[in-house]
Amino acid sequence: MTDQTPETTQLFLTAAMPCPYLPGKQERKLFTHLSGRRASNLHHLLSENGFRRSQNLIYRPACEGCNACQSVRIVADGFAPSKRYRRALRANDDLSIEVRPTTATSEQYDLFKRYLDSRHAGGGMTQMSYVDYEYMVEDTPVQSILIEYRLREHPDQPLVAVALTDVMPDGLSMVYSFYDPDMAHRSLGTFLILDHIAQVRSAALDYVYLGYWVQDSPRWPTRRNFGRYRCSAARLAGSN
């Protein structure tokens, strides 16, 4: 098994492909593998410099002539919920929250498929099988968790949202989240971020890593709403 250090890490560059976020643009990615005992340290170091994990790979956009993709994180201690966010918290105060190991279930996958078919129809992920989903959740070389959100007072306590999250030395990184598309009135996407902020603050940590945000792309309205509190993950780790 390899045991990477920052000094020995090899970075690779993908070929140019059509950008999924901005029409007429081409995307390229810089990436490397995460493996060995130092995978967590490398993951944290690269995350501070704008990289994101996908299973056992970690990557960053490296598009020629374009820097629209910004890796962002929320400074948890600087976050003060507005009236809008307080409404989202109240709308979901009947949810139970459980942190679980990264083990895929058919219940999660069914919700995942419903979410993709409703919110990202035609996207590449809609073709994912249960085995693909299982790999996405379980193929992790770093400390990761699943957070399940259920209707606490419902007799069956149905699953309404899931977050796949990496545990970082300075916070939590939201790798992927999905929720019941029929519950738009609950603002579940917003609530999941708010819950991660609360968990980071309760643990006396610093950041919630949200991933990439593209200003001119309509694909991430929830991340855009948190723009006031974001800072670049490519800045110094101590920046506020």
Short mmCIF file of C-alpha atoms in Angstrom, two decimals:
data_model
loop_
_atom_site.label_atom_id
_atom_site.label_comp_id
_atom_site.label_asym_id
_atom_site.label_seq_id
_atom_site.Cartn_x
_atom_site.Cartn_y
_atom_site.Cartn_z
CA MET A 1 0.00 0.00 0.00
CA THR A 2 1.31 3.45 -0.86
CA ASP A 3 1.81 5.97 1.90
CA GLN A 4 1.72 9.42 0.38
CA THR A 5 3.22 12.56 1.84
CA PRO A 6 2.90 16.06 0.37
CA GLU A 7 6.48 15.72 -0.90
CA THR A 8 5.83 12.44 -2.73
CA THR A 9 2.32 13.13 -4.03
CA GLN A 10 1.89 12.88 -7.79
CA LEU A 11 -0.73 15.14 -9.34
CA PHE A 12 -2.43 14.27 -12.63
CA LEU A 13 -4.34 16.44 -15.11
CA THR A 14 -7.43 15.22 -16.97
CA ALA A 15 -8.10 15.91 -20.63
CA ALA A 16 -10.39 18.83 -21.47
CA MET A 17 -14.11 18.02 -21.46
CA PRO A 18 -17.31 20.10 -21.83
CA CYS A 19 -18.04 21.96 -18.59
CA PRO A 20 -21.23 20.72 -16.88
CA TYR A 21 -21.83 24.12 -15.26
CA LEU A 22 -21.08 26.82 -17.83
CA PRO A 23 -22.13 26.35 -21.48
CA GLY A 24 -19.36 26.70 -24.02
CA LYS A 25 -16.60 26.18 -21.48
CA GLN A 26 -14.13 23.32 -21.15
CA GLU A 27 -13.13 21.80 -17.82
CA ARG A 28 -9.95 20.08 -16.68
CA LYS A 29 -9.19 18.70 -13.24
CA LEU A 30 -6.03 18.29 -11.24
CA PHE A 31 -6.27 15.16 -9.11
CA THR A 32 -4.43 12.59 -7.05
CA HIS A 33 -5.21 9.41 -5.11
CA LEU A 34 -5.76 9.23 -1.37
CA SER A 35 -4.29 6.11 0.19
CA GLY A 36 -2.17 4.88 3.06
CA ARG A 37 -1.75 6.04 6.64
CA ARG A 38 -1.28 9.68 5.70
CA ALA A 39 -4.40 9.94 3.55
CA SER A 40 -6.22 12.03 6.17
CA ASN A 41 -3.36 14.51 6.51
CA LEU A 42 -3.07 14.87 2.75
CA HIS A 43 -6.84 15.23 2.45
CA HIS A 44 -6.84 18.09 4.94
CA LEU A 45 -3.85 19.84 3.39
CA LEU A 46 -5.29 19.70 -0.12
CA SER A 47 -8.78 20.68 1.08
CA GLU A 48 -7.28 23.86 2.53
CA ASN A 49 -6.03 24.58 -0.97
CA GLY A 50 -9.33 24.16 -2.78
CA PHE A 51 -9.44 20.39 -3.46
CA ARG A 52 -12.51 18.17 -2.98
CA ARG A 53 -12.73 14.44 -2.28
CA SER A 54 -14.63 11.97 -4.46
CA GLN A 55 -14.25 8.44 -3.09
CA ASN A 56 -10.49 7.76 -3.04
CA LEU A 57 -9.63 10.67 -5.34
CA ILE A 58 -9.18 14.32 -4.47
CA TYR A 59 -9.39 16.94 -7.20
CA ARG A 60 -9.48 20.63 -8.04
CA PRO A 61 -10.59 22.41 -11.23
CA ALA A 62 -7.65 23.46 -13.40
CA CYS A 63 -9.47 24.99 -16.36
CA GLU A 64 -7.51 27.06 -18.82
CA GLY A 65 -8.59 30.71 -18.77
CA CYS A 66 -11.38 30.18 -16.21
CA ASN A 67 -11.54 30.23 -12.41
CA ALA A 68 -15.32 30.37 -12.00
CA CYS A 69 -15.37 27.35 -9.64
CA GLN A 70 -14.58 28.54 -6.14
CA SER A 71 -14.05 26.09 -3.30
CA VAL A 72 -15.79 27.65 -0.32
CA ARG A 73 -16.34 27.04 3.34
CA ILE A 74 -18.47 28.70 6.01
CA VAL A 75 -16.79 30.23 9.03
CA ALA A 76 -19.05 28.66 11.64
CA ASP A 77 -18.23 31.07 14.47
CA GLY A 78 -19.09 34.04 12.27
CA PHE A 79 -22.50 32.71 11.27
CA ALA A 80 -25.62 34.44 12.60
CA PRO A 81 -28.88 32.95 11.27
CA SER A 82 -31.18 35.42 9.56
CA LYS A 83 -34.97 35.25 9.80
CA ARG A 84 -34.98 33.04 6.71
CA TYR A 85 -32.62 30.53 8.30
CA ARG A 86 -34.53 30.55 11.57
CA ARG A 87 -37.67 29.63 9.62
CA ALA A 88 -35.83 26.65 8.12
CA LEU A 89 -34.77 25.54 11.59
CA ARG A 90 -38.32 25.78 12.93
CA ALA A 91 -39.72 23.94 9.90
CA ASN A 92 -37.48 20.98 10.69
CA ASP A 93 -37.50 20.86 14.47
CA ASP A 94 -39.48 17.59 14.24
CA LEU A 95 -36.55 15.75 12.64
CA SER A 96 -34.33 13.28 14.45
CA ILE A 97 -30.63 13.39 13.58
CA GLU A 98 -28.44 10.28 13.75
CA VAL A 99 -24.76 9.93 12.90
CA ARG A 100 -24.07 6.55 11.34
CA PRO A 101 -21.11 4.62 9.86
CA THR A 102 -20.63 4.89 6.11
CA THR A 103 -22.69 1.83 5.23
CA ALA A 104 -25.07 2.10 2.28
CA THR A 105 -28.69 0.95 2.63
CA SER A 106 -31.50 0.41 0.14
CA GLU A 107 -33.56 3.04 2.01
CA GLN A 108 -30.86 5.64 1.40
CA TYR A 109 -30.49 4.63 -2.23
CA ASP A 110 -34.24 4.92 -2.90
CA LEU A 111 -34.21 8.47 -1.52
CA PHE A 112 -31.02 9.23 -3.47
CA LYS A 113 -32.64 8.14 -6.76
CA ARG A 114 -35.81 10.13 -6.10
CA TYR A 115 -33.73 13.21 -5.37
CA LEU A 116 -31.64 12.86 -8.53
CA ASP A 117 -34.62 12.14 -10.78
CA SER A 118 -36.38 15.23 -9.46
CA ARG A 119 -33.56 17.73 -9.01
CA HIS A 120 -30.87 16.62 -11.50
CA ALA A 121 -32.75 14.84 -14.28
CA GLY A 122 -30.46 14.13 -17.21
CA GLY A 123 -27.31 14.42 -15.11
CA GLY A 124 -24.66 11.73 -15.14
CA MET A 125 -25.41 10.60 -11.58
CA THR A 126 -28.97 9.58 -12.45
CA GLN A 127 -27.53 6.42 -14.02
CA MET A 128 -25.92 5.28 -10.78
CA SER A 129 -26.84 1.76 -9.66
CA TYR A 130 -27.03 0.62 -6.06
CA VAL A 131 -23.46 -0.68 -6.36
CA ASP A 132 -22.32 2.73 -7.63
CA TYR A 133 -24.01 4.39 -4.66
CA GLU A 134 -22.42 1.87 -2.32
CA TYR A 135 -18.98 2.76 -3.69
CA MET A 136 -19.70 6.48 -3.32
CA VAL A 137 -20.57 6.04 0.35
CA GLU A 138 -18.20 3.31 1.47
CA ASP A 139 -15.07 3.80 -0.65
CA THR A 140 -13.44 6.36 1.62
CA PRO A 141 -9.81 6.42 2.81
CA VAL A 142 -10.53 9.12 5.41
CA GLN A 143 -12.83 9.47 8.41
CA SER A 144 -16.35 9.85 7.05
CA ILE A 145 -19.85 9.59 8.47
CA LEU A 146 -23.43 9.42 7.25
CA ILE A 147 -25.96 11.70 8.93
CA GLU A 148 -29.57 10.57 8.60
CA TYR A 149 -32.55 12.86 9.17
CA ARG A 150 -35.95 11.30 9.92
CA LEU A 151 -39.46 12.43 10.80
CA ARG A 152 -39.28 11.80 14.51
CA GLU A 153 -43.03 11.87 15.26
CA HIS A 154 -44.17 9.82 12.27
CA PRO A 155 -45.01 6.18 13.16
CA ASP A 156 -42.56 4.84 10.55
CA GLN A 157 -39.94 7.57 11.06
CA PRO A 158 -39.24 7.80 7.32
CA LEU A 159 -35.87 8.95 6.04
CA VAL A 160 -36.11 12.48 4.56
CA ALA A 161 -32.47 13.54 4.14
CA VAL A 162 -28.92 12.17 4.20
CA ALA A 163 -25.51 13.82 4.29
CA LEU A 164 -22.25 12.07 3.46
CA THR A 165 -19.70 14.05 5.44
CA ASP A 166 -15.94 13.95 6.00
CA VAL A 167 -14.66 14.70 9.49
CA MET A 168 -11.79 17.19 9.23
CA PRO A 169 -9.37 18.43 11.92
CA ASP A 170 -10.92 21.89 11.61
CA GLY A 171 -14.54 21.09 10.77
CA LEU A 172 -16.87 19.08 8.55
CA SER A 173 -16.80 18.70 4.77
CA MET A 174 -20.15 18.02 3.10
CA VAL A 175 -19.22 15.55 0.36
CA TYR A 176 -22.76 14.94 -0.90
CA SER A 177 -26.25 15.44 0.48
CA PHE A 178 -29.72 14.60 -0.77
CA TYR A 179 -33.27 14.87 0.52
CA ASP A 180 -36.93 14.22 -0.18
CA PRO A 181 -37.83 16.29 -3.27
CA ASP A 182 -41.50 16.35 -2.22
CA MET A 183 -40.70 18.38 0.90
CA ALA A 184 -39.63 21.65 -0.71
CA HIS A 185 -41.54 23.60 1.95
CA ARG A 186 -39.02 22.44 4.55
CA SER A 187 -35.92 23.93 2.82
CA LEU A 188 -34.06 20.73 3.64
CA GLY A 189 -30.94 21.70 1.67
CA THR A 190 -30.61 24.82 3.79
CA PHE A 191 -31.38 22.92 6.98
CA LEU A 192 -28.62 20.35 6.36
CA ILE A 193 -26.06 23.14 6.09
CA LEU A 194 -27.43 24.81 9.22
CA ASP A 195 -27.20 21.53 11.12
CA HIS A 196 -23.57 21.07 10.03
CA ILE A 197 -22.78 24.60 11.22
CA ALA A 198 -24.35 23.76 14.59
CA GLN A 199 -22.34 20.53 14.85
CA VAL A 200 -19.09 22.31 14.02
CA ARG A 201 -19.76 25.02 16.58
CA SER A 202 -20.69 22.51 19.28
CA ALA A 203 -17.38 20.73 18.67
CA ALA A 204 -15.49 24.04 18.89
CA LEU A 205 -14.22 23.65 15.33
CA ASP A 206 -14.02 26.26 12.58
CA TYR A 207 -15.44 25.43 9.16
CA VAL A 208 -18.13 23.76 7.12
CA TYR A 209 -16.66 22.93 3.72
CA LEU A 210 -19.41 23.20 1.09
CA GLY A 211 -17.57 22.34 -2.10
CA TYR A 212 -17.57 24.31 -5.34
CA TRP A 213 -19.71 27.33 -6.03
CA VAL A 214 -20.05 28.86 -9.49
CA GLN A 215 -21.46 32.37 -9.43
CA ASP A 216 -23.11 32.22 -12.86
CA SER A 217 -24.43 28.67 -12.56
CA PRO A 218 -28.01 28.02 -11.34
CA ARG A 219 -27.13 24.58 -9.98
CA TRP A 220 -26.36 25.52 -6.37
CA PRO A 221 -28.95 28.03 -5.11
CA THR A 222 -28.58 26.82 -1.51
CA ARG A 223 -24.81 27.43 -1.45
CA ARG A 224 -25.36 30.85 -3.03
CA ASN A 225 -27.67 31.79 -0.15
CA PHE A 226 -24.80 31.26 2.32
CA GLY A 227 -22.46 33.54 0.35
CA ARG A 228 -22.31 36.18 3.08
CA TYR A 229 -20.61 33.73 5.44
CA ARG A 230 -18.30 31.94 3.04
CA CYS A 231 -14.55 32.30 2.70
CA SER A 232 -12.25 30.75 0.17
CA ALA A 233 -10.92 27.34 1.18
CA ALA A 234 -7.83 28.15 -0.84
CA ARG A 235 -6.89 30.94 1.56
CA LEU A 236 -4.73 30.42 4.63
CA ALA A 237 -6.35 28.07 7.09
CA GLY A 238 -6.50 30.80 9.70
CA SER A 239 -8.43 33.27 7.59
CA ASN A 240 -11.86 34.44 8.79
#
